[in-house]
XYZ file of C-alpha atoms in Angstrom:
623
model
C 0.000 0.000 0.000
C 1.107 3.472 -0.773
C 2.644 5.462 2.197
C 0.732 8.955 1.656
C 2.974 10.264 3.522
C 6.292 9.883 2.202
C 7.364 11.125 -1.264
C 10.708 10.812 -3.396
C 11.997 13.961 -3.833
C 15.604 16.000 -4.339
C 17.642 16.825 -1.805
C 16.367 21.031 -2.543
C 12.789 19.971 -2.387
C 13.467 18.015 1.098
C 14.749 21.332 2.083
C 11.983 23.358 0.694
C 9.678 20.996 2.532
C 11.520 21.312 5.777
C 11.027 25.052 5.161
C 7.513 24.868 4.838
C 6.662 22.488 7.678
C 8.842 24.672 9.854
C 6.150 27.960 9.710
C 7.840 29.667 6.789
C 6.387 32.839 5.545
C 8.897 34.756 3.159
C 11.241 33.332 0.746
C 13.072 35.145 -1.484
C 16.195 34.149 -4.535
C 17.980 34.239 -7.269
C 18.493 31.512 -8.959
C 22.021 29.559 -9.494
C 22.897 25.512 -9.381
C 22.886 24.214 -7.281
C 20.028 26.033 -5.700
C 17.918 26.555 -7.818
C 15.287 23.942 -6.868
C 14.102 25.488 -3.730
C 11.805 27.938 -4.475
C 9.744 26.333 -7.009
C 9.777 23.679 -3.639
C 8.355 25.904 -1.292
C 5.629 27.032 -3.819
C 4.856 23.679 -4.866
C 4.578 22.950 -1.101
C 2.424 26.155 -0.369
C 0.240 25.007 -2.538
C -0.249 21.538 -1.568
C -0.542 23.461 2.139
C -2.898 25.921 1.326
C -0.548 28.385 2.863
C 0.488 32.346 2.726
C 4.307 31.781 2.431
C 4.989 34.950 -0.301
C 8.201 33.447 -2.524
C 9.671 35.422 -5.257
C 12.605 35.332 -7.325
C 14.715 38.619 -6.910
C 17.136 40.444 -9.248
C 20.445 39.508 -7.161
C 21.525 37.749 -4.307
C 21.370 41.124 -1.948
C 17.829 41.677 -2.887
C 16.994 38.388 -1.696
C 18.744 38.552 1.435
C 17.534 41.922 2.582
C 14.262 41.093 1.470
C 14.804 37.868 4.142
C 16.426 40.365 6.437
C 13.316 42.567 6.367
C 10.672 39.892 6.974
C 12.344 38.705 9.718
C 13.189 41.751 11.329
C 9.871 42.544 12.276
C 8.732 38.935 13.388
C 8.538 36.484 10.441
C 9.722 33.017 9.452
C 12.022 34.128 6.716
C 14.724 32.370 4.267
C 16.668 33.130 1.215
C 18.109 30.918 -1.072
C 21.472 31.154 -3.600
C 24.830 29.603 -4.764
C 27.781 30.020 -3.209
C 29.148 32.483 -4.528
C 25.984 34.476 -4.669
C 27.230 34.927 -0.970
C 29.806 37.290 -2.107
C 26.984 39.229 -3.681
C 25.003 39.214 -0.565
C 28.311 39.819 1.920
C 27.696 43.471 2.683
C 23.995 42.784 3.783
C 25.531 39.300 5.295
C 27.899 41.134 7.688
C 25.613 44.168 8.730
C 22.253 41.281 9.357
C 24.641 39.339 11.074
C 24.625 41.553 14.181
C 21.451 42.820 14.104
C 18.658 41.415 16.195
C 15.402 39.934 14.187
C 12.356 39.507 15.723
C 11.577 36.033 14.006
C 13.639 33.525 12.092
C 16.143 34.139 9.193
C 17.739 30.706 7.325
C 20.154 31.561 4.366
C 20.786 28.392 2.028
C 23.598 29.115 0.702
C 24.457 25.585 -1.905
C 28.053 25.089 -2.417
C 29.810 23.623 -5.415
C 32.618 21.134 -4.975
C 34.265 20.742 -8.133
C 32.594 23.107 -9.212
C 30.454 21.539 -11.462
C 28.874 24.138 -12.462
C 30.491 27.509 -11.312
C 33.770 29.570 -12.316
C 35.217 28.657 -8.644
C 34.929 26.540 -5.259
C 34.031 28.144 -2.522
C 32.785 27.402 1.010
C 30.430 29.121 2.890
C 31.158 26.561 6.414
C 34.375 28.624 6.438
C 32.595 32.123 5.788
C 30.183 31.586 8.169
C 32.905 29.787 10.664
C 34.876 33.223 10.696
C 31.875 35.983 11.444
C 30.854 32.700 13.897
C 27.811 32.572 12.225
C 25.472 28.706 13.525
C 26.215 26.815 10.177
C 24.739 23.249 9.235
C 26.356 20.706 6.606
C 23.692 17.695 6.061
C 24.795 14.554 4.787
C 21.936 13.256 2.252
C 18.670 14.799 1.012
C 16.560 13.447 3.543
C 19.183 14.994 6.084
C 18.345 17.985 4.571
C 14.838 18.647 5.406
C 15.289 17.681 8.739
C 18.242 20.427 9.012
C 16.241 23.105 7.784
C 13.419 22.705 10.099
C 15.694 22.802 12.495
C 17.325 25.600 11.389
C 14.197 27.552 11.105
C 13.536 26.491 14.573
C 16.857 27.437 16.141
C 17.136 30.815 14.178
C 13.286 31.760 15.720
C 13.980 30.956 19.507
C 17.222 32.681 19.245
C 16.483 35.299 17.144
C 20.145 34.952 15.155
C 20.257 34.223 11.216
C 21.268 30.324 10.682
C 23.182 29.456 7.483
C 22.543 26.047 6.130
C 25.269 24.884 4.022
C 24.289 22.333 1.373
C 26.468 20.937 -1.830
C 25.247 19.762 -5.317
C 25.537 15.784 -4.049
C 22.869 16.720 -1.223
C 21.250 18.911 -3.041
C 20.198 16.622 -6.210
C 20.276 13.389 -4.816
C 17.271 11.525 -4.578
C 15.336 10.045 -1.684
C 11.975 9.041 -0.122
C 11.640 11.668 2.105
C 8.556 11.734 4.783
C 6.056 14.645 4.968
C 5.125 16.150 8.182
C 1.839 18.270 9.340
C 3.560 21.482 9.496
C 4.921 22.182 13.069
C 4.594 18.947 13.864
C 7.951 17.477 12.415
C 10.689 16.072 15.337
C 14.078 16.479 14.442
C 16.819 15.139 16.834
C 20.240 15.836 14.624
C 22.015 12.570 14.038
C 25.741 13.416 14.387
C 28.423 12.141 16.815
C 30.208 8.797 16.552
C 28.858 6.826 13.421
C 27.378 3.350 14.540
C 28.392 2.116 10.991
C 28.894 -1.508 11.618
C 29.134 -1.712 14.686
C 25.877 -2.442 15.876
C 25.308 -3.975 12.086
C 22.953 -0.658 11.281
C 25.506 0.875 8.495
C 24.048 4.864 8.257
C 21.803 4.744 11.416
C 22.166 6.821 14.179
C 25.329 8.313 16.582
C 26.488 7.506 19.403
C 25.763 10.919 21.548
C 27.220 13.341 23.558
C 27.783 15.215 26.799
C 27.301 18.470 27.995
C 30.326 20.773 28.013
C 31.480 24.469 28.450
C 35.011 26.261 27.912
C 34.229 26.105 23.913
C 34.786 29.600 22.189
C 30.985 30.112 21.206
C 30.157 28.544 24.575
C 26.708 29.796 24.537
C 25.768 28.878 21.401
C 26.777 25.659 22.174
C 25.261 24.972 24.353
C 22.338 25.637 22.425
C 23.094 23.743 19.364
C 23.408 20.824 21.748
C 19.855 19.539 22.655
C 19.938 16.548 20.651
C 22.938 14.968 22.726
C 22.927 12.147 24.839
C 25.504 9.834 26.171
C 28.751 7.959 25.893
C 31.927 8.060 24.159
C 33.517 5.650 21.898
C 36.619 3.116 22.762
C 40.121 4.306 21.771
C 40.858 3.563 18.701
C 43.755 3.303 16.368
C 42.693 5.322 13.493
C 39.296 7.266 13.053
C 37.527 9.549 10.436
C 35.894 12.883 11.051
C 33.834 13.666 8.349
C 30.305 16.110 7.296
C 28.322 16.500 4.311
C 28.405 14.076 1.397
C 32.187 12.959 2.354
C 30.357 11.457 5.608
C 27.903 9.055 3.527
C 30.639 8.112 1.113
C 33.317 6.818 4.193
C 30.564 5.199 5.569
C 29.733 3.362 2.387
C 33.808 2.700 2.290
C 34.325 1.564 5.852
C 31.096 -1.041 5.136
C 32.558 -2.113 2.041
C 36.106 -2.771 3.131
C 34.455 -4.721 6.167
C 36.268 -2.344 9.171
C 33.380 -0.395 10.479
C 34.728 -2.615 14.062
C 37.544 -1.136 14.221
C 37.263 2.638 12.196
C 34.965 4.830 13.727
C 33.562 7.718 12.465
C 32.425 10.404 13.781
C 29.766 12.824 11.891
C 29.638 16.595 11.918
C 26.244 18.112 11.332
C 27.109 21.577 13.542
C 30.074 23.009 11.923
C 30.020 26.099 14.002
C 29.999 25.626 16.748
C 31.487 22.505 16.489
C 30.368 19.734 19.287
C 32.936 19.591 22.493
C 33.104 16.264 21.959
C 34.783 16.113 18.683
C 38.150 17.073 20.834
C 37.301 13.675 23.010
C 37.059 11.775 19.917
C 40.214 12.953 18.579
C 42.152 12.650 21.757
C 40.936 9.262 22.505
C 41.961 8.055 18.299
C 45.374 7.284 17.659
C 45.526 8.936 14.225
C 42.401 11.300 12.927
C 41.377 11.472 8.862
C 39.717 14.557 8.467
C 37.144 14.495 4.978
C 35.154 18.100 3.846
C 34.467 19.575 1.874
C 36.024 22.254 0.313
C 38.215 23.899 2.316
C 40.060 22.522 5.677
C 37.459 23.930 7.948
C 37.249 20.860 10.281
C 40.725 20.483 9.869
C 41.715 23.356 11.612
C 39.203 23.747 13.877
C 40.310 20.101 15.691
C 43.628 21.191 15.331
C 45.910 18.323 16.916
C 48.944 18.958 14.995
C 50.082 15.743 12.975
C 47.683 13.964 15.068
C 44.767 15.237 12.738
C 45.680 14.982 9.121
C 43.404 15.876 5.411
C 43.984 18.344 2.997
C 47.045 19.548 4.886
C 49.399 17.098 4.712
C 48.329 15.640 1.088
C 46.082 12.822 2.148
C 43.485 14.154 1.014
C 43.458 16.436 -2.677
C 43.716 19.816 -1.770
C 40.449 20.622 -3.982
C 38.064 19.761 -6.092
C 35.011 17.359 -5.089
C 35.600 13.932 -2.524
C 34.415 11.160 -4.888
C 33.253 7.708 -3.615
C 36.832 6.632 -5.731
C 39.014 9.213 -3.925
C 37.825 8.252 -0.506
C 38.099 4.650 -1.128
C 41.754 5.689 -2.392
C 42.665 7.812 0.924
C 41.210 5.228 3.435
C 43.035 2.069 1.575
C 46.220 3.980 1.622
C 45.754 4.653 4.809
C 44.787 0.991 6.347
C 47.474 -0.226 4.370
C 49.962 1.923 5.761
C 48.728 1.281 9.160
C 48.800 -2.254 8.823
C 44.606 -2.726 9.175
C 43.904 -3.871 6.054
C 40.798 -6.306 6.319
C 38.562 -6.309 3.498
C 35.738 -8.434 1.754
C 35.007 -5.776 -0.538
C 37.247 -6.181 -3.970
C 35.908 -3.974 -7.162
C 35.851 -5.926 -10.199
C 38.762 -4.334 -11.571
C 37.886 -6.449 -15.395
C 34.551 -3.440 -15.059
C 37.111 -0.994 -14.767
C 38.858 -2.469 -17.970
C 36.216 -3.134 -19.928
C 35.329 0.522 -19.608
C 38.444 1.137 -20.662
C 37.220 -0.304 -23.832
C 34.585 1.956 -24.671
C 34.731 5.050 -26.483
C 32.678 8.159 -25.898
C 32.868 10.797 -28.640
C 34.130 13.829 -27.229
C 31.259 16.370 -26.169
C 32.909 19.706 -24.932
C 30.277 22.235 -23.344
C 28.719 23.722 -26.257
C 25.460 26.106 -26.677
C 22.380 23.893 -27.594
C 21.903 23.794 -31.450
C 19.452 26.426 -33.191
C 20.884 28.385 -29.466
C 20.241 32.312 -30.875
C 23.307 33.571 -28.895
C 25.140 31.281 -31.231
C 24.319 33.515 -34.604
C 25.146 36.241 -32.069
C 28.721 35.259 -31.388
C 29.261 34.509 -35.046
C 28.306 37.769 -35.897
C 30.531 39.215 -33.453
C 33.563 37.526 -34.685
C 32.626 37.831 -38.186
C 32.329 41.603 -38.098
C 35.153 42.356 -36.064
C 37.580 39.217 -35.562
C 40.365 41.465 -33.945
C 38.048 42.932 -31.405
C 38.594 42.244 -27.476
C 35.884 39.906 -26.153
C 35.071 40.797 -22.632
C 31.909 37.932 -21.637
C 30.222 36.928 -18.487
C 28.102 34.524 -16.661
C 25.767 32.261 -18.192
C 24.966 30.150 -21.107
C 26.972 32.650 -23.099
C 29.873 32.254 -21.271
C 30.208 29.011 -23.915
C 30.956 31.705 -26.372
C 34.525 30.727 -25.393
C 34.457 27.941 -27.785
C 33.860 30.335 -30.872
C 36.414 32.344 -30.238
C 34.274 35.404 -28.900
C 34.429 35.114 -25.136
C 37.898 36.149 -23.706
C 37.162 37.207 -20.271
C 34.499 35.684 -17.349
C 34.910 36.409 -14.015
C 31.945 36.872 -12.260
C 28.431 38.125 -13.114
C 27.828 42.225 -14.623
C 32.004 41.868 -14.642
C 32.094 41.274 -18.652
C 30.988 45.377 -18.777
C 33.490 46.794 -15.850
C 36.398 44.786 -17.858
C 35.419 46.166 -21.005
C 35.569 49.759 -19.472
C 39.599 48.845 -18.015
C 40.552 47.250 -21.809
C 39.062 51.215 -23.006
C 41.063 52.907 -21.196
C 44.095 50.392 -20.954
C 44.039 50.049 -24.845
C 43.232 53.750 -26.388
C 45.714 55.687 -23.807
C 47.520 55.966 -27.454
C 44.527 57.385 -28.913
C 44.312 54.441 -31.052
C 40.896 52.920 -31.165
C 40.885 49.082 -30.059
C 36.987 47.572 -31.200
C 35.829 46.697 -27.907
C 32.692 44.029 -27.849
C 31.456 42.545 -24.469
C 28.229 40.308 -24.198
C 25.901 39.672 -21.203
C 22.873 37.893 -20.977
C 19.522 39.241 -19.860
C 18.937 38.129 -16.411
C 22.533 39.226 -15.806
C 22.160 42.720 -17.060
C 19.642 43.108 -14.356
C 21.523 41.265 -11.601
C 24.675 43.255 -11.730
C 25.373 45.059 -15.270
C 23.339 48.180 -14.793
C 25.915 49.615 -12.602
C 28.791 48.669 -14.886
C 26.687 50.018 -18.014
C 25.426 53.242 -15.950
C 29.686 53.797 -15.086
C 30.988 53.061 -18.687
C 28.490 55.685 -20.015
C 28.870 58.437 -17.066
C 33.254 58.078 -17.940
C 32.740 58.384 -21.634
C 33.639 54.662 -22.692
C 33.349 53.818 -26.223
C 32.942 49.628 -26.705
C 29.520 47.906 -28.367
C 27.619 46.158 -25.428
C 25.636 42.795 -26.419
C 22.895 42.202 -24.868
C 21.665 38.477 -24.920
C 18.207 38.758 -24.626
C 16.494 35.151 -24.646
C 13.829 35.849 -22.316
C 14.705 33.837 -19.533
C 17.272 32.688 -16.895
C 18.388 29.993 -19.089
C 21.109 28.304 -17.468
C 19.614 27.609 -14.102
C 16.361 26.413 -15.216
C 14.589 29.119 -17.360
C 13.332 31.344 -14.031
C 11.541 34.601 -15.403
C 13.910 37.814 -15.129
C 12.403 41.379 -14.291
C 11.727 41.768 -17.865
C 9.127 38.296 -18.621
C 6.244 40.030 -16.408
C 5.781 37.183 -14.174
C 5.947 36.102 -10.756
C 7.688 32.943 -9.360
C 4.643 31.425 -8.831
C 3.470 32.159 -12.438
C 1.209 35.395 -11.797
C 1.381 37.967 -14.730
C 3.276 41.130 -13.346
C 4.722 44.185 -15.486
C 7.970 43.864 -17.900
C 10.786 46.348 -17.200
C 12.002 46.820 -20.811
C 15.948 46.463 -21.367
C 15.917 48.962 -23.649
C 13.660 51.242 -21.241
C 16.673 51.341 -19.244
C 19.230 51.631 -21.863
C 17.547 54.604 -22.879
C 16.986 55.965 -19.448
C 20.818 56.450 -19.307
C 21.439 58.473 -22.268
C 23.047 55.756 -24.637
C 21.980 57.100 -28.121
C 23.486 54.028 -30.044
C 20.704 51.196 -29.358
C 19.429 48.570 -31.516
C 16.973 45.539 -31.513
C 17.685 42.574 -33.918
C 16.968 39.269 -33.973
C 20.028 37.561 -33.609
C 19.063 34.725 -36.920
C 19.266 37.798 -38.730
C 22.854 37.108 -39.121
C 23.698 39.536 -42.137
C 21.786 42.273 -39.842
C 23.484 41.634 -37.425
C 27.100 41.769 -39.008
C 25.834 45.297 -40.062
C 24.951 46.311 -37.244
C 27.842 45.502 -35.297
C 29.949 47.624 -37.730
C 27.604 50.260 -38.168
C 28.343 50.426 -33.823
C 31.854 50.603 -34.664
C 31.853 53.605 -37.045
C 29.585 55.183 -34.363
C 32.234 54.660 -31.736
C 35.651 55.568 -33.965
C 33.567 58.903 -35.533
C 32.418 60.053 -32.463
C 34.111 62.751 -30.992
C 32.280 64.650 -28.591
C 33.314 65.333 -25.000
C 30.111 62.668 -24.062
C 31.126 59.545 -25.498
C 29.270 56.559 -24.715
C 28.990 52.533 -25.601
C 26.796 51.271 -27.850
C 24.483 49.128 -27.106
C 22.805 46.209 -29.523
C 20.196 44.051 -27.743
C 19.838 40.257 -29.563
C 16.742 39.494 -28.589
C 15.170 35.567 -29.547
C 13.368 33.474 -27.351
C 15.511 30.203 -25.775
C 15.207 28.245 -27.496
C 13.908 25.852 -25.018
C 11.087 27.751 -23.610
C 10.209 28.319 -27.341
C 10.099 24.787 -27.744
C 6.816 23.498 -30.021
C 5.648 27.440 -30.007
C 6.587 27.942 -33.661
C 7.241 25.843 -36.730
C 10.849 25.735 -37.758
C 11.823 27.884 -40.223
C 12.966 25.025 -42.910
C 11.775 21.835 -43.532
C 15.357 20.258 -44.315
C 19.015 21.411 -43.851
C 21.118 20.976 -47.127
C 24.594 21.346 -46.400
C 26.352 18.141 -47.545
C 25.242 18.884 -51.295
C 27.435 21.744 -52.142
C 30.025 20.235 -48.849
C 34.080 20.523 -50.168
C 34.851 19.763 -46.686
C 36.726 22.785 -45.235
C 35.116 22.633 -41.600
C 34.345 26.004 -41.803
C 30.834 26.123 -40.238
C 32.308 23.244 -37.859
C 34.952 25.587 -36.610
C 33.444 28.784 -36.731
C 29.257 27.958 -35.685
C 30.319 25.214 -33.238
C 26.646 23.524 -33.530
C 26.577 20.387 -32.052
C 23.409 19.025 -35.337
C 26.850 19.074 -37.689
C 29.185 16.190 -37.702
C 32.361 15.712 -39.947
C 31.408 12.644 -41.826
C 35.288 10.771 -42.455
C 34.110 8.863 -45.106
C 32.286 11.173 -47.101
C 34.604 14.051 -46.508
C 31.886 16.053 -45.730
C 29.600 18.200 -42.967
C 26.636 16.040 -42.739
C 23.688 16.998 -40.257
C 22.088 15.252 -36.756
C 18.959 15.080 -37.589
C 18.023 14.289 -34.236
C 19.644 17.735 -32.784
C 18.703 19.496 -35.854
C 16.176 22.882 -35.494
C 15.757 23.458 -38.754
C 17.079 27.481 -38.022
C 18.930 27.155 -41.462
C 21.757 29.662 -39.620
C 24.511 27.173 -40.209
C 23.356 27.529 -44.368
C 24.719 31.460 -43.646
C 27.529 30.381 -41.989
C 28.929 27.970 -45.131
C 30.918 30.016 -47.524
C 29.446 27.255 -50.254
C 25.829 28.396 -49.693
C 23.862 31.317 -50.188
C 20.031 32.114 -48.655
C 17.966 31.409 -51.677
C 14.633 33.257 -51.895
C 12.014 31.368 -50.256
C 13.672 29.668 -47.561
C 12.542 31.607 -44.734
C 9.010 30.940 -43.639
């Protein structure tokens, strides 16, 4: 019979839910993976609820957390949601709400990125949060995760001091069946201390507890933090594992395996700050400690036991990048071997591992998706102006990189600033260096109005390319200020791009449809004779928006423009439109010599047919 009350669900939705069932009554984002998931989690959940919980998806990261900041201030449940480093965007509300006193309960989920898988850098909030001494959580699986949050909510309310809950793209996207709760009525008793993985034969289940115990640095929130303790400590032993997160469910899935979970304890950290007293009595009564996080050494140095206590410091462990199942199996083999407590029954099938050896994958490097309008875009850019500088920026056009018209990314709105340094840097001489930077649409609003509002106020002469598909694309097609909807789907009014371009006194603006690749070409040198003849005092970029639907929200909208893509007819196999349009629908055929065409990736936009020097548009093509 069907349990009614348990449902499988990601790890973001088990936090959303935790949320929910917790009282929550604000919730406010911006959307980046791994986080992504939440909010459309806590509406779903609203709904389900019947509740009032007002979610919305704001411009930035700061938005969001002063909007949190706000609610909670004057009495409400309150949360905000990002990426990791949509921290840094947040981090001068973060260190002013830190001190202040709120009236009801403030949760940030901040969803960190070992890897990063997707993200231009690592980064982790535990430590952040560890050094303004901030009450941080790091769950271990996605059904962890709900639980944490409620508790989180809980702990932030009846102590009135924002709680950060630290999640990573493993806990985040996993998978599991996950119980619902009557809201308020959920019991959450956090499960960390001394892993009972095989000793009591329970492998995952349960801790053994702790004890009471002042002197800590953040003594009173400690104390605090500590209501789900209970007992007794663990026998000496000759080598153990501290480890949170993800890294936690992987040893214990190693120490099973290898059959020593008699003789390796582990012990689990939930509470990264403040850390439980009786990590220190776990350490002290180990002969040798293996410390596994993730990213940084936060643990690590926290324990501190000098060579005792050994990770990332010393080597053992790699000093970034994610902790797979197959590096901690590595780490704690080398280790047992070393230490002479080698006992397994586990033995991978190493002729697996060989036969996968075997196979070959075609190479698939990120690319944009085919009949992708920022594609045409970037062609157009290069073709008009192929020894321009190429500042870009975050998002699905950061891929521009592989067409040779993305030079720069560092963060998001930076792709503008940078383009304003390479002005100055490269026409000190008073010789004009074509200058064309590209941003997408939700990014524009998130952080390149300021950039766009400076370059124009200092007289900074570079074309500006807007990307203007509509959406938030890359993290899952979330409307931006300029769609004219809600989170929750409600029809709102559109702030116009170009309302704002205007609105700062750029004269130079156009509109095109980016398939309009010949337009566009013209367009981008028309920009550049506007630039190089300009020579009043008030210079200013110019600004081109390339505006097309994604085409994945456009998907079965409209019919596509051509029945059947031609290019292998007229093909003398140059690679041209391979090298140059990068669309995954055309494949080198070796023994024809020729450019053939996917037809299963195919779109039918006919913009690789303007890209092949052996093909024309013939009248009656377009649709």
């Amino acid at each position: 019979m069907k349990d009614v009350n348990m449902e499988v669900m990601i790890g973001n939705y088990s936090i959303a839910r935790g949320l929910v069932e917790a009282g929550l009554e604000l919730a406010a984002a911006y959307p980046g993976t791994p986080s992504s998931e939440i909010i459309p989690g806590i509406i779903e959940f609203n709904k389900r609820e019947h509740g009032h919980i007002h979610a919305e998806w704001s411009t930035n990261e700061r938005c969001a957390l002063e909007v949190a900041f706000g609610a909670a201030s004057i009495g409400r449940k309150a949360a905000c949601m990002m990426k990791q480093v949509g921290l840094n965007v947040a981090f001068p509300s973060f260190l002013g709400a830190r001190r202040k006193k709120i009236k009801g309960g403030l949760v940030i989920i901040c969803c960190d990125d070992p890897g990063p898988q997707s993200s231009q850098t690592e980064q982790d909030t535990r430590l952040i949060a560890t050094l303004l001494n901030i009450p941080v959580l790091d769950p271990s699986s996605a059904k962890e995760a709900g639980d944490v949050a409620y508790y989180a909510m809980e702990y932030s309310y009846e102590h009135k001091v924002p709680v950060i809950v630290r999640s990573t793209h493993r806990v985040s996207h996993a998978r599991e069946n996950i119980t619902l709760y009557q809201i308020g009525t959920r019991k959450v008793a956090l499960n960390e201390g001394i892993g009972e993985a095989g000793v009591k034969g329970s492998r995952g289940q349960g801790v053994k507890g702790k004890r009471e115990n002042g002197g800590h640095p953040n003594h009173s929130i400690t104390q605090s933090l500590n209501h789900s303790s209970a007992s007794s400590y663990p026998l000496s032993a000759k080598f153990g594992i501290v480890a949170s997160g993800m890294s936690f469910s992987i040893a214990m899935d190693v120490i099973f395996e290898l059959n020593l979970t008699q003789r390796i304890p582990i012990y689990k950290v939930i509470k990264v700050n403040p850390v439980d007293p009786d990590i220190y009595d776990f350490v002290d009564n180990a002969g040798r400690v293996l410390v596994l996080e993730e990213t940084d050494s936060v643990l690590e140095a926290m324990i501190h036991r000098g060579n005792k206590v050994f990770g990332r410091r010393n080597g053992y462990v790699p000093g970034a990048g994610e902790l797979t199942y197959d590096i901690i199996r590595g780490i704690i083999e080398q280790i047992v071997e070393e230490m002479g407590m080698e006992e397994r029954t586990f033995f991978p099938d190493y002729s697996i591992e060989e036969a996968l050896k075997e196979i070959r994958f075609p190479p698939r490097p990120p690319r944009l998706c085919a009949g992708c309008p920022h594609r045409a875009s970037f062609f157009a850019m290069r073709y008009a102006s192929p020894e321009a500088i190429f500042p870009g920026d975050i998002g699905c056009y950061t891929l521009g990189i592989s067409m040779g018209a993305v030079d720069t990314c560092i963060d998001m709105g930076g792709g503008v600033n940078l383009a304003s340094g390479f002005y100055n840097a490269c026409n000190q001489d008073e010789t004009f260096t074509p200058i064309i930077a590209s941003i997408g649409d939700s990014t524009f609003f998130h952080a390149g109005l300021e950039p766009l509002y400076d370059a124009t106020k200092t007289g900074k002469r570079f074309i500006l390319v807007i990307m203007d598909n509509s959406t938030t694309a890359m993290t899952g097609m979330q409307p931006t200020p300029q769609t004219g909807m809600t989170a929750d789907g409600v029809k709102t009014h559109s702030i116009k791009i170009e309302d704002m371009v205007r609105g700062f006194g750029i004269d130079f603006l156009k509109i095109i449809d980016p398939y309009s690749i010949p337009l566009m070409v013209e367009t981008i040198r028309e920009a550049h004779a506007y630039l190089v003849l300009d020579n009043h005092s008030a210079h200013k970029p110019a600004v081109i928006i390339a505006r097309r639907e994604c085409l994945l929200s456009a998907k079965g909208k409209h019919e596509a423009l051509l029945d059947t893509i031609n290019i292998e007819q007229d093909c003398i196999g140059c690679k041209s439109c391979i090298k140059l349009f990068d669309c995954p629908a055309l494949i080198f055929n070796d023994e024809k010599r020729k450019v053939t065409v996917d037809e299963g990736l195919c779109t039918r936009c006919g913009m690789c047919l303007l890209v092949c020097a052996m093909k024309r548009p013939r009248k009656g093509q377009n649709k």
